[in-house]
Amino acid sequence: SANSQSDAMAFVTPEALLVDCRMSPVDDPRLVPLIGARLRLGRVRRILVQPGPDSEADNPAAAAQVLCEAAKAERFGDAETMHLIPVQAAVDELRELQRRTHNHELEAYQR
């Protein structure tokens, strides 16, 4: 029944979403919060679910998109530029930035 499905559903706050950025499956976990992560387009502020064009269809979730809102401060003033990017693109970029940081740390350690 619908009631038993909602009883089994767990809800988390967006701040609790972590991205595992380990370089290899045998490495220790390297968990980075998605909210607040710094990307090229700015810091991730929030996660949004955008309904698809067929939101009245039998399965509205199938057409929905999960997006990250990234905000970047302008150089002068208090204005911010907002960008919406697919959550998978944000996760991929976060992992790539963490990989670069990890490689830089390794190089610095080896000197």
PDB file of N, CA and C in Angstrom:
ATOM      1  N   SER A   1       0.833  -1.183   0.000  1.00  0.00           N
ATOM      2  CA  SER A   1       0.000   0.000   0.000  1.00  0.00           C
ATOM      3  C   SER A   1       0.876   1.244   0.000  1.00  0.00           C
ATOM      4  N   ALA A   2       0.288   2.363  -0.359  1.00  0.00           N
ATOM      5  CA  ALA A   2       1.025   3.623  -0.430  1.00  0.00           C
ATOM      6  C   ALA A   2       1.509   4.039   0.950  1.00  0.00           C
ATOM      7  N   ASN A   3       0.726   3.754   1.979  1.00  0.00           N
ATOM      8  CA  ASN A   3       1.112   4.143   3.326  1.00  0.00           C
ATOM      9  C   ASN A   3       2.357   3.391   3.784  1.00  0.00           C
ATOM     10  N   SER A   4       2.454   2.101   3.483  1.00  0.00           N
ATOM     11  CA  SER A   4       3.627   1.337   3.892  1.00  0.00           C
ATOM     12  C   SER A   4       4.868   1.771   3.128  1.00  0.00           C
ATOM     13  N   GLN A   5       4.704   2.227   1.871  1.00  0.00           N
ATOM     14  CA  GLN A   5       5.840   2.734   1.112  1.00  0.00           C
ATOM     15  C   GLN A   5       6.372   4.010   1.747  1.00  0.00           C
ATOM     16  N   SER A   6       5.506   4.923   2.172  1.00  0.00           N
ATOM     17  CA  SER A   6       5.976   6.161   2.768  1.00  0.00           C
ATOM     18  C   SER A   6       6.589   5.915   4.135  1.00  0.00           C
ATOM     19  N   ASP A   7       6.138   4.874   4.844  1.00  0.00           N
ATOM     20  CA  ASP A   7       6.728   4.550   6.134  1.00  0.00           C
ATOM     21  C   ASP A   7       8.162   4.056   5.969  1.00  0.00           C
ATOM     22  N   ALA A   8       8.464   3.386   4.876  1.00  0.00           N
ATOM     23  CA  ALA A   8       9.787   2.827   4.649  1.00  0.00           C
ATOM     24  C   ALA A   8      10.752   3.841   4.026  1.00  0.00           C
ATOM     25  N   MET A   9      10.243   4.970   3.567  1.00  0.00           N
ATOM     26  CA  MET A   9      11.058   5.959   2.883  1.00  0.00           C
ATOM     27  C   MET A   9      11.864   6.772   3.903  1.00  0.00           C
ATOM     28  N   ALA A  10      13.124   6.995   3.620  1.00  0.00           N
ATOM     29  CA  ALA A  10      13.972   7.797   4.496  1.00  0.00           C
ATOM     30  C   ALA A  10      14.245   9.143   3.831  1.00  0.00           C
ATOM     31  N   PHE A  11      14.269  10.177   4.624  1.00  0.00           N
ATOM     32  CA  PHE A  11      14.536  11.516   4.123  1.00  0.00           C
ATOM     33  C   PHE A  11      15.815  12.031   4.766  1.00  0.00           C
ATOM     34  N   VAL A  12      16.623  12.716   3.975  1.00  0.00           N
ATOM     35  CA  VAL A  12      17.842  13.327   4.495  1.00  0.00           C
ATOM     36  C   VAL A  12      17.859  14.794   4.083  1.00  0.00           C
ATOM     37  N   THR A  13      18.581  15.581   4.834  1.00  0.00           N
ATOM     38  CA  THR A  13      18.747  16.974   4.441  1.00  0.00           C
ATOM     39  C   THR A  13      19.823  17.046   3.367  1.00  0.00           C
ATOM     40  N   PRO A  14      19.756  18.026   2.493  1.00  0.00           N
ATOM     41  CA  PRO A  14      20.781  18.139   1.447  1.00  0.00           C
ATOM     42  C   PRO A  14      22.195  18.261   2.017  1.00  0.00           C
ATOM     43  N   GLU A  15      22.315  18.850   3.197  1.00  0.00           N
ATOM     44  CA  GLU A  15      23.635  19.007   3.811  1.00  0.00           C
ATOM     45  C   GLU A  15      24.257  17.660   4.156  1.00  0.00           C
ATOM     46  N   ALA A  16      23.444  16.613   4.267  1.00  0.00           N
ATOM     47  CA  ALA A  16      23.942  15.286   4.624  1.00  0.00           C
ATOM     48  C   ALA A  16      24.435  14.501   3.409  1.00  0.00           C
ATOM     49  N   LEU A  17      24.259  15.038   2.211  1.00  0.00           N
ATOM     50  CA  LEU A  17      24.695  14.330   1.005  1.00  0.00           C
ATOM     51  C   LEU A  17      26.199  14.473   0.834  1.00  0.00           C
ATOM     52  N   LEU A  18      26.889  13.333   0.819  1.00  0.00           N
ATOM     53  CA  LEU A  18      28.340  13.304   0.689  1.00  0.00           C
ATOM     54  C   LEU A  18      28.731  12.588  -0.592  1.00  0.00           C
ATOM     55  N   VAL A  19      29.802  13.051  -1.212  1.00  0.00           N
ATOM     56  CA  VAL A  19      30.322  12.437  -2.430  1.00  0.00           C
ATOM     57  C   VAL A  19      31.613  11.718  -2.053  1.00  0.00           C
ATOM     58  N   ASP A  20      31.701  10.442  -2.399  1.00  0.00           N
ATOM     59  CA  ASP A  20      32.910   9.673  -2.137  1.00  0.00           C
ATOM     60  C   ASP A  20      33.900   9.959  -3.261  1.00  0.00           C
ATOM     61  N   CYS A  21      34.988  10.631  -2.932  1.00  0.00           N
ATOM     62  CA  CYS A  21      35.961  11.069  -3.933  1.00  0.00           C
ATOM     63  C   CYS A  21      37.256  10.277  -3.873  1.00  0.00           C
ATOM     64  N   ARG A  22      37.197   9.048  -3.358  1.00  0.00           N
ATOM     65  CA  ARG A  22      38.436   8.254  -3.297  1.00  0.00           C
ATOM     66  C   ARG A  22      38.923   7.956  -4.706  1.00  0.00           C
ATOM     67  N   MET A  23      40.226   7.840  -4.827  1.00  0.00           N
ATOM     68  CA  MET A  23      40.836   7.633  -6.138  1.00  0.00           C
ATOM     69  C   MET A  23      40.679   6.196  -6.618  1.00  0.00           C
ATOM     70  N   SER A  24      40.625   5.249  -5.676  1.00  0.00           N
ATOM     71  CA  SER A  24      40.550   3.833  -6.009  1.00  0.00           C
ATOM     72  C   SER A  24      39.620   3.161  -5.003  1.00  0.00           C
ATOM     73  N   PRO A  25      38.930   2.107  -5.400  1.00  0.00           N
ATOM     74  CA  PRO A  25      38.034   1.421  -4.463  1.00  0.00           C
ATOM     75  C   PRO A  25      38.743   0.879  -3.213  1.00  0.00           C
ATOM     76  N   VAL A  26      40.056   0.667  -3.286  1.00  0.00           N
ATOM     77  CA  VAL A  26      40.775   0.146  -2.117  1.00  0.00           C
ATOM     78  C   VAL A  26      41.252   1.259  -1.180  1.00  0.00           C
ATOM     79  N   ASP A  27      41.160   2.527  -1.601  1.00  0.00           N
ATOM     80  CA  ASP A  27      41.540   3.654  -0.748  1.00  0.00           C
ATOM     81  C   ASP A  27      40.515   3.852   0.363  1.00  0.00           C
ATOM     82  N   ASP A  28      40.941   4.552   1.397  1.00  0.00           N
ATOM     83  CA  ASP A  28      39.998   4.944   2.447  1.00  0.00           C
ATOM     84  C   ASP A  28      38.987   5.920   1.859  1.00  0.00           C
ATOM     85  N   PRO A  29      37.754   5.909   2.365  1.00  0.00           N
ATOM     86  CA  PRO A  29      36.761   6.863   1.861  1.00  0.00           C
ATOM     87  C   PRO A  29      37.235   8.305   2.028  1.00  0.00           C
ATOM     88  N   ARG A  30      36.934   9.109   1.047  1.00  0.00           N
ATOM     89  CA  ARG A  30      37.237  10.545   1.100  1.00  0.00           C
ATOM     90  C   ARG A  30      35.911  11.252   0.809  1.00  0.00           C
ATOM     91  N   LEU A  31      35.141  11.480   1.868  1.00  0.00           N
ATOM     92  CA  LEU A  31      33.789  12.007   1.736  1.00  0.00           C
ATOM     93  C   LEU A  31      33.802  13.533   1.766  1.00  0.00           C
ATOM     94  N   VAL A  32      33.174  14.114   0.756  1.00  0.00           N
ATOM     95  CA  VAL A  32      33.126  15.564   0.610  1.00  0.00           C
ATOM     96  C   VAL A  32      31.653  15.978   0.516  1.00  0.00           C
ATOM     97  N   PRO A  33      31.219  16.954   1.321  1.00  0.00           N
ATOM     98  CA  PRO A  33      29.827  17.413   1.229  1.00  0.00           C
ATOM     99  C   PRO A  33      29.545  18.048  -0.139  1.00  0.00           C
ATOM    100  N   LEU A  34      28.396  17.722  -0.708  1.00  0.00           N
ATOM    101  CA  LEU A  34      28.017  18.314  -1.990  1.00  0.00           C
ATOM    102  C   LEU A  34      27.594  19.771  -1.795  1.00  0.00           C
ATOM    103  N   ILE A  35      26.796  20.026  -0.763  1.00  0.00           N
ATOM    104  CA  ILE A  35      26.378  21.404  -0.473  1.00  0.00           C
ATOM    105  C   ILE A  35      27.599  22.153   0.055  1.00  0.00           C
ATOM    106  N   GLY A  36      27.907  23.268  -0.576  1.00  0.00           N
ATOM    107  CA  GLY A  36      29.066  24.052  -0.184  1.00  0.00           C
ATOM    108  C   GLY A  36      30.306  23.745  -1.001  1.00  0.00           C
ATOM    109  N   ALA A  37      30.238  22.694  -1.825  1.00  0.00           N
ATOM    110  CA  ALA A  37      31.399  22.339  -2.643  1.00  0.00           C
ATOM    111  C   ALA A  37      31.688  23.447  -3.648  1.00  0.00           C
ATOM    112  N   ARG A  38      32.977  23.704  -3.856  1.00  0.00           N
ATOM    113  CA  ARG A  38      33.382  24.737  -4.799  1.00  0.00           C
ATOM    114  C   ARG A  38      33.618  24.107  -6.163  1.00  0.00           C
ATOM    115  N   LEU A  39      32.884  24.597  -7.161  1.00  0.00           N
ATOM    116  CA  LEU A  39      33.005  24.141  -8.546  1.00  0.00           C
ATOM    117  C   LEU A  39      33.430  25.329  -9.411  1.00  0.00           C
ATOM    118  N   ARG A  40      33.694  25.079 -10.687  1.00  0.00           N
ATOM    119  CA  ARG A  40      34.067  26.165 -11.595  1.00  0.00           C
ATOM    120  C   ARG A  40      33.010  27.249 -11.654  1.00  0.00           C
ATOM    121  N   LEU A  41      31.740  26.862 -11.607  1.00  0.00           N
ATOM    122  CA  LEU A  41      30.653  27.827 -11.741  1.00  0.00           C
ATOM    123  C   LEU A  41      30.225  28.439 -10.408  1.00  0.00           C
ATOM    124  N   GLY A  42      30.888  28.076  -9.330  1.00  0.00           N
ATOM    125  CA  GLY A  42      30.548  28.639  -8.027  1.00  0.00           C
ATOM    126  C   GLY A  42      30.347  27.558  -6.982  1.00  0.00           C
ATOM    127  N   ARG A  43      29.909  27.963  -5.816  1.00  0.00           N
ATOM    128  CA  ARG A  43      29.655  27.021  -4.725  1.00  0.00           C
ATOM    129  C   ARG A  43      28.235  26.475  -4.830  1.00  0.00           C
ATOM    130  N   VAL A  44      28.110  25.175  -4.567  1.00  0.00           N
ATOM    131  CA  VAL A  44      26.791  24.541  -4.603  1.00  0.00           C
ATOM    132  C   VAL A  44      25.997  25.043  -3.406  1.00  0.00           C
ATOM    133  N   ARG A  45      24.876  25.678  -3.683  1.00  0.00           N
ATOM    134  CA  ARG A  45      24.029  26.252  -2.640  1.00  0.00           C
ATOM    135  C   ARG A  45      22.905  25.309  -2.216  1.00  0.00           C
ATOM    136  N   ARG A  46      22.278  24.690  -3.225  1.00  0.00           N
ATOM    137  CA  ARG A  46      21.140  23.814  -2.917  1.00  0.00           C
ATOM    138  C   ARG A  46      20.913  22.849  -4.063  1.00  0.00           C
ATOM    139  N   ILE A  47      20.083  21.858  -3.776  1.00  0.00           N
ATOM    140  CA  ILE A  47      19.730  20.843  -4.768  1.00  0.00           C
ATOM    141  C   ILE A  47      18.248  20.995  -5.076  1.00  0.00           C
ATOM    142  N   LEU A  48      17.940  20.983  -6.355  1.00  0.00           N
ATOM    143  CA  LEU A  48      16.564  21.188  -6.814  1.00  0.00           C
ATOM    144  C   LEU A  48      16.116  20.005  -7.656  1.00  0.00           C
ATOM    145  N   VAL A  49      14.831  19.722  -7.606  1.00  0.00           N
ATOM    146  CA  VAL A  49      14.239  18.728  -8.495  1.00  0.00           C
ATOM    147  C   VAL A  49      13.319  19.474  -9.438  1.00  0.00           C
ATOM    148  N   GLN A  50      13.638  19.385 -10.725  1.00  0.00           N
ATOM    149  CA  GLN A  50      12.852  20.081 -11.744  1.00  0.00           C
ATOM    150  C   GLN A  50      11.950  19.069 -12.434  1.00  0.00           C
ATOM    151  N   PRO A  51      10.627  19.259 -12.341  1.00  0.00           N
ATOM    152  CA  PRO A  51       9.730  18.313 -13.004  1.00  0.00           C
ATOM    153  C   PRO A  51       9.943  18.328 -14.510  1.00  0.00           C
ATOM    154  N   GLY A  52       9.764  17.178 -15.107  1.00  0.00           N
ATOM    155  CA  GLY A  52       9.897  17.069 -16.554  1.00  0.00           C
ATOM    156  C   GLY A  52       8.681  17.626 -17.264  1.00  0.00           C
ATOM    157  N   PRO A  53       8.715  17.659 -18.579  1.00  0.00           N
ATOM    158  CA  PRO A  53       7.593  18.209 -19.350  1.00  0.00           C
ATOM    159  C   PRO A  53       6.309  17.398 -19.190  1.00  0.00           C
ATOM    160  N   ASP A  54       6.431  16.109 -18.853  1.00  0.00           N
ATOM    161  CA  ASP A  54       5.251  15.260 -18.693  1.00  0.00           C
ATOM    162  C   ASP A  54       4.975  15.016 -17.215  1.00  0.00           C
ATOM    163  N   SER A  55       4.901  16.083 -16.427  1.00  0.00           N
ATOM    164  CA  SER A  55       4.734  15.924 -14.982  1.00  0.00           C
ATOM    165  C   SER A  55       3.386  15.305 -14.617  1.00  0.00           C
ATOM    166  N   GLU A  56       2.444  15.284 -15.535  1.00  0.00           N
ATOM    167  CA  GLU A  56       1.143  14.667 -15.277  1.00  0.00           C
ATOM    168  C   GLU A  56       1.109  13.206 -15.722  1.00  0.00           C
ATOM    169  N   ALA A  57       2.219  12.706 -16.231  1.00  0.00           N
ATOM    170  CA  ALA A  57       2.270  11.325 -16.715  1.00  0.00           C
ATOM    171  C   ALA A  57       2.170  10.345 -15.557  1.00  0.00           C
ATOM    172  N   ASP A  58       2.081   9.061 -15.894  1.00  0.00           N
ATOM    173  CA  ASP A  58       1.954   8.025 -14.871  1.00  0.00           C
ATOM    174  C   ASP A  58       3.151   7.998 -13.925  1.00  0.00           C
ATOM    175  N   ASN A  59       4.339   8.311 -14.427  1.00  0.00           N
ATOM    176  CA  ASN A  59       5.540   8.281 -13.598  1.00  0.00           C
ATOM    177  C   ASN A  59       6.264   9.624 -13.713  1.00  0.00           C
ATOM    178  N   PRO A  60       5.835  10.644 -12.962  1.00  0.00           N
ATOM    179  CA  PRO A  60       6.452  11.966 -13.103  1.00  0.00           C
ATOM    180  C   PRO A  60       7.911  11.993 -12.702  1.00  0.00           C
ATOM    181  N   ALA A  61       8.332  11.088 -11.829  1.00  0.00           N
ATOM    182  CA  ALA A  61       9.731  11.074 -11.396  1.00  0.00           C
ATOM    183  C   ALA A  61      10.665  10.670 -12.534  1.00  0.00           C
ATOM    184  N   ALA A  62      10.177   9.904 -13.485  1.00  0.00           N
ATOM    185  CA  ALA A  62      11.026   9.449 -14.592  1.00  0.00           C
ATOM    186  C   ALA A  62      11.492  10.614 -15.453  1.00  0.00           C
ATOM    187  N   ALA A  63      10.700  11.661 -15.544  1.00  0.00           N
ATOM    188  CA  ALA A  63      11.054  12.793 -16.391  1.00  0.00           C
ATOM    189  C   ALA A  63      11.723  13.924 -15.601  1.00  0.00           C
ATOM    190  N   ALA A  64      11.810  13.804 -14.281  1.00  0.00           N
ATOM    191  CA  ALA A  64      12.370  14.868 -13.451  1.00  0.00           C
ATOM    192  C   ALA A  64      13.886  14.918 -13.575  1.00  0.00           C
ATOM    193  N   GLN A  65      14.432  16.104 -13.361  1.00  0.00           N
ATOM    194  CA  GLN A  65      15.877  16.312 -13.353  1.00  0.00           C
ATOM    195  C   GLN A  65      16.294  16.780 -11.963  1.00  0.00           C
ATOM    196  N   VAL A  66      17.403  16.246 -11.470  1.00  0.00           N
ATOM    197  CA  VAL A  66      17.954  16.709 -10.206  1.00  0.00           C
ATOM    198  C   VAL A  66      19.111  17.642 -10.559  1.00  0.00           C
ATOM    199  N   LEU A  67      19.030  18.862 -10.048  1.00  0.00           N
ATOM    200  CA  LEU A  67      19.992  19.903 -10.402  1.00  0.00           C
ATOM    201  C   LEU A  67      20.649  20.492  -9.156  1.00  0.00           C
ATOM    202  N   CYS A  68      21.855  20.973  -9.324  1.00  0.00           N
ATOM    203  CA  CYS A  68      22.540  21.725  -8.278  1.00  0.00           C
ATOM    204  C   CYS A  68      22.520  23.194  -8.676  1.00  0.00           C
ATOM    205  N   GLU A  69      22.232  24.037  -7.714  1.00  0.00           N
ATOM    206  CA  GLU A  69      22.311  25.476  -7.934  1.00  0.00           C
ATOM    207  C   GLU A  69      23.669  25.943  -7.418  1.00  0.00           C
ATOM    208  N   ALA A  70      24.473  26.475  -8.315  1.00  0.00           N
ATOM    209  CA  ALA A  70      25.797  26.983  -7.952  1.00  0.00           C
ATOM    210  C   ALA A  70      25.778  28.499  -8.064  1.00  0.00           C
ATOM    211  N   ALA A  71      26.335  29.165  -7.052  1.00  0.00           N
ATOM    212  CA  ALA A  71      26.371  30.627  -7.029  1.00  0.00           C
ATOM    213  C   ALA A  71      27.820  31.095  -7.020  1.00  0.00           C
ATOM    214  N   LYS A  72      28.099  32.065  -7.851  1.00  0.00           N
ATOM    215  CA  LYS A  72      29.461  32.617  -7.922  1.00  0.00           C
ATOM    216  C   LYS A  72      29.367  34.124  -7.719  1.00  0.00           C
ATOM    217  N   ALA A  73      30.142  34.619  -6.762  1.00  0.00           N
ATOM    218  CA  ALA A  73      30.145  36.057  -6.492  1.00  0.00           C
ATOM    219  C   ALA A  73      30.812  36.797  -7.641  1.00  0.00           C
ATOM    220  N   GLU A  74      30.268  37.951  -7.960  1.00  0.00           N
ATOM    221  CA  GLU A  74      30.881  38.803  -8.977  1.00  0.00           C
ATOM    222  C   GLU A  74      32.146  39.434  -8.393  1.00  0.00           C
ATOM    223  N   ARG A  75      33.018  39.882  -9.252  1.00  0.00           N
ATOM    224  CA  ARG A  75      34.278  40.465  -8.772  1.00  0.00           C
ATOM    225  C   ARG A  75      34.050  41.722  -7.956  1.00  0.00           C
ATOM    226  N   PHE A  76      33.093  42.528  -8.359  1.00  0.00           N
ATOM    227  CA  PHE A  76      32.831  43.785  -7.659  1.00  0.00           C
ATOM    228  C   PHE A  76      31.372  43.800  -7.231  1.00  0.00           C
ATOM    229  N   GLY A  77      31.137  44.177  -6.018  1.00  0.00           N
ATOM    230  CA  GLY A  77      29.768  44.288  -5.532  1.00  0.00           C
ATOM    231  C   GLY A  77      29.287  43.003  -4.884  1.00  0.00           C
ATOM    232  N   ASP A  78      28.017  43.007  -4.544  1.00  0.00           N
ATOM    233  CA  ASP A  78      27.419  41.884  -3.838  1.00  0.00           C
ATOM    234  C   ASP A  78      26.638  40.948  -4.754  1.00  0.00           C
ATOM    235  N   ALA A  79      26.641  41.231  -6.050  1.00  0.00           N
ATOM    236  CA  ALA A  79      25.853  40.422  -6.985  1.00  0.00           C
ATOM    237  C   ALA A  79      26.455  39.019  -7.123  1.00  0.00           C
ATOM    238  N   GLU A  80      25.577  38.058  -7.374  1.00  0.00           N
ATOM    239  CA  GLU A  80      26.001  36.678  -7.603  1.00  0.00           C
ATOM    240  C   GLU A  80      25.400  36.192  -8.910  1.00  0.00           C
ATOM    241  N   THR A  81      26.136  35.353  -9.599  1.00  0.00           N
ATOM    242  CA  THR A  81      25.637  34.701 -10.794  1.00  0.00           C
ATOM    243  C   THR A  81      25.221  33.291 -10.404  1.00  0.00           C
ATOM    244  N   MET A  82      24.007  32.914 -10.750  1.00  0.00           N
ATOM    245  CA  MET A  82      23.478  31.596 -10.405  1.00  0.00           C
ATOM    246  C   MET A  82      23.494  30.708 -11.645  1.00  0.00           C
ATOM    247  N   HIS A  83      23.861  29.441 -11.428  1.00  0.00           N
ATOM    248  CA  HIS A  83      23.882  28.451 -12.501  1.00  0.00           C
ATOM    249  C   HIS A  83      23.184  27.193 -12.017  1.00  0.00           C
ATOM    250  N   LEU A  84      22.437  26.556 -12.905  1.00  0.00           N
ATOM    251  CA  LEU A  84      21.839  25.255 -12.617  1.00  0.00           C
ATOM    252  C   LEU A  84      22.576  24.216 -13.443  1.00  0.00           C
ATOM    253  N   ILE A  85      23.100  23.205 -12.756  1.00  0.00           N
ATOM    254  CA  ILE A  85      23.821  22.152 -13.452  1.00  0.00           C
ATOM    255  C   ILE A  85      23.312  20.800 -12.977  1.00  0.00           C
ATOM    256  N   PRO A  86      23.279  19.807 -13.846  1.00  0.00           N
ATOM    257  CA  PRO A  86      22.836  18.474 -13.429  1.00  0.00           C
ATOM    258  C   PRO A  86      23.696  17.970 -12.269  1.00  0.00           C
ATOM    259  N   VAL A  87      23.068  17.295 -11.332  1.00  0.00           N
ATOM    260  CA  VAL A  87      23.790  16.828 -10.148  1.00  0.00           C
ATOM    261  C   VAL A  87      24.941  15.899 -10.539  1.00  0.00           C
ATOM    262  N   GLN A  88      24.771  15.085 -11.570  1.00  0.00           N
ATOM    263  CA  GLN A  88      25.842  14.190 -11.984  1.00  0.00           C
ATOM    264  C   GLN A  88      27.053  14.971 -12.481  1.00  0.00           C
ATOM    265  N   ALA A  89      26.819  16.073 -13.200  1.00  0.00           N
ATOM    266  CA  ALA A  89      27.933  16.908 -13.663  1.00  0.00           C
ATOM    267  C   ALA A  89      28.653  17.538 -12.474  1.00  0.00           C
ATOM    268  N   ALA A  90      27.899  17.962 -11.455  1.00  0.00           N
ATOM    269  CA  ALA A  90      28.514  18.535 -10.258  1.00  0.00           C
ATOM    270  C   ALA A  90      29.351  17.490  -9.524  1.00  0.00           C
ATOM    271  N   VAL A  91      28.833  16.279  -9.405  1.00  0.00           N
ATOM    272  CA  VAL A  91      29.562  15.196  -8.736  1.00  0.00           C
ATOM    273  C   VAL A  91      30.829  14.856  -9.521  1.00  0.00           C
ATOM    274  N   ASP A  92      30.722  14.766 -10.839  1.00  0.00           N
ATOM    275  CA  ASP A  92      31.889  14.455 -11.670  1.00  0.00           C
ATOM    276  C   ASP A  92      32.972  15.526 -11.514  1.00  0.00           C
ATOM    277  N   GLU A  93      32.559  16.789 -11.523  1.00  0.00           N
ATOM    278  CA  GLU A  93      33.529  17.881 -11.388  1.00  0.00           C
ATOM    279  C   GLU A  93      34.158  17.884  -9.994  1.00  0.00           C
ATOM    280  N   LEU A  94      33.355  17.631  -8.974  1.00  0.00           N
ATOM    281  CA  LEU A  94      33.876  17.568  -7.612  1.00  0.00           C
ATOM    282  C   LEU A  94      34.908  16.454  -7.479  1.00  0.00           C
ATOM    283  N   ARG A  95      34.611  15.299  -8.041  1.00  0.00           N
ATOM    284  CA  ARG A  95      35.568  14.189  -8.004  1.00  0.00           C
ATOM    285  C   ARG A  95      36.854  14.536  -8.752  1.00  0.00           C
ATOM    286  N   GLU A  96      36.732  15.204  -9.891  1.00  0.00           N
ATOM    287  CA  GLU A  96      37.917  15.596 -10.657  1.00  0.00           C
ATOM    288  C   GLU A  96      38.758  16.606  -9.864  1.00  0.00           C
ATOM    289  N   LEU A  97      38.124  17.572  -9.235  1.00  0.00           N
ATOM    290  CA  LEU A  97      38.862  18.551  -8.431  1.00  0.00           C
ATOM    291  C   LEU A  97      39.549  17.868  -7.252  1.00  0.00           C
ATOM    292  N   GLN A  98      38.881  16.914  -6.634  1.00  0.00           N
ATOM    293  CA  GLN A  98      39.493  16.184  -5.524  1.00  0.00           C
ATOM    294  C   GLN A  98      40.658  15.326  -6.011  1.00  0.00           C
ATOM    295  N   ARG A  99      40.539  14.763  -7.216  1.00  0.00           N
ATOM    296  CA  ARG A  99      41.636  13.974  -7.785  1.00  0.00           C
ATOM    297  C   ARG A  99      42.856  14.862  -8.000  1.00  0.00           C
ATOM    298  N   ARG A 100      42.643  16.056  -8.532  1.00  0.00           N
ATOM    299  CA  ARG A 100      43.750  16.985  -8.747  1.00  0.00           C
ATOM    300  C   ARG A 100      44.397  17.387  -7.423  1.00  0.00           C
ATOM    301  N   THR A 101      43.575  17.656  -6.415  1.00  0.00           N
ATOM    302  CA  THR A 101      44.089  18.007  -5.090  1.00  0.00           C
ATOM    303  C   THR A 101      44.914  16.860  -4.522  1.00  0.00           C
ATOM    304  N   HIS A 102      44.396  15.650  -4.662  1.00  0.00           N
ATOM    305  CA  HIS A 102      45.089  14.461  -4.168  1.00  0.00           C
ATOM    306  C   HIS A 102      46.444  14.305  -4.866  1.00  0.00           C
ATOM    307  N   ASN A 103      46.466  14.464  -6.177  1.00  0.00           N
ATOM    308  CA  ASN A 103      47.720  14.348  -6.931  1.00  0.00           C
ATOM    309  C   ASN A 103      48.719  15.432  -6.516  1.00  0.00           C
ATOM    310  N   HIS A 104      48.220  16.642  -6.291  1.00  0.00           N
ATOM    311  CA  HIS A 104      49.087  17.738  -5.854  1.00  0.00           C
ATOM    312  C   HIS A 104      49.677  17.433  -4.471  1.00  0.00           C
ATOM    313  N   GLU A 105      48.844  16.885  -3.564  1.00  0.00           N
ATOM    314  CA  GLU A 105      49.317  16.517  -2.230  1.00  0.00           C
ATOM    315  C   GLU A 105      50.393  15.433  -2.321  1.00  0.00           C
ATOM    316  N   LEU A 106      50.201  14.454  -3.210  1.00  0.00           N
ATOM    317  CA  LEU A 106      51.195  13.408  -3.393  1.00  0.00           C
ATOM    318  C   LEU A 106      52.518  13.962  -3.914  1.00  0.00           C
ATOM    319  N   GLU A 107      52.447  14.861  -4.879  1.00  0.00           N
ATOM    320  CA  GLU A 107      53.654  15.470  -5.426  1.00  0.00           C
ATOM    321  C   GLU A 107      54.388  16.278  -4.359  1.00  0.00           C
ATOM    322  N   ALA A 108      53.639  17.027  -3.558  1.00  0.00           N
ATOM    323  CA  ALA A 108      54.261  17.830  -2.498  1.00  0.00           C
ATOM    324  C   ALA A 108      54.908  16.920  -1.445  1.00  0.00           C
ATOM    325  N   TYR A 109      54.294  15.797  -1.160  1.00  0.00           N
ATOM    326  CA  TYR A 109      54.820  14.857  -0.167  1.00  0.00           C
ATOM    327  C   TYR A 109      56.108  14.206  -0.671  1.00  0.00           C
ATOM    328  N   GLN A 110      56.190  13.970  -1.962  1.00  0.00           N
ATOM    329  CA  GLN A 110      57.339  13.275  -2.537  1.00  0.00           C
ATOM    330  C   GLN A 110      58.552  14.191  -2.695  1.00  0.00           C
ATOM    331  N   ARG A 111      58.375  15.482  -2.539  1.00  0.00           N
ATOM    332  CA  ARG A 111      59.509  16.420  -2.697  1.00  0.00           C
ATOM    333  C   ARG A 111      60.402  16.411  -1.495  1.00  0.00           C
TER     334      ARG A 111
END
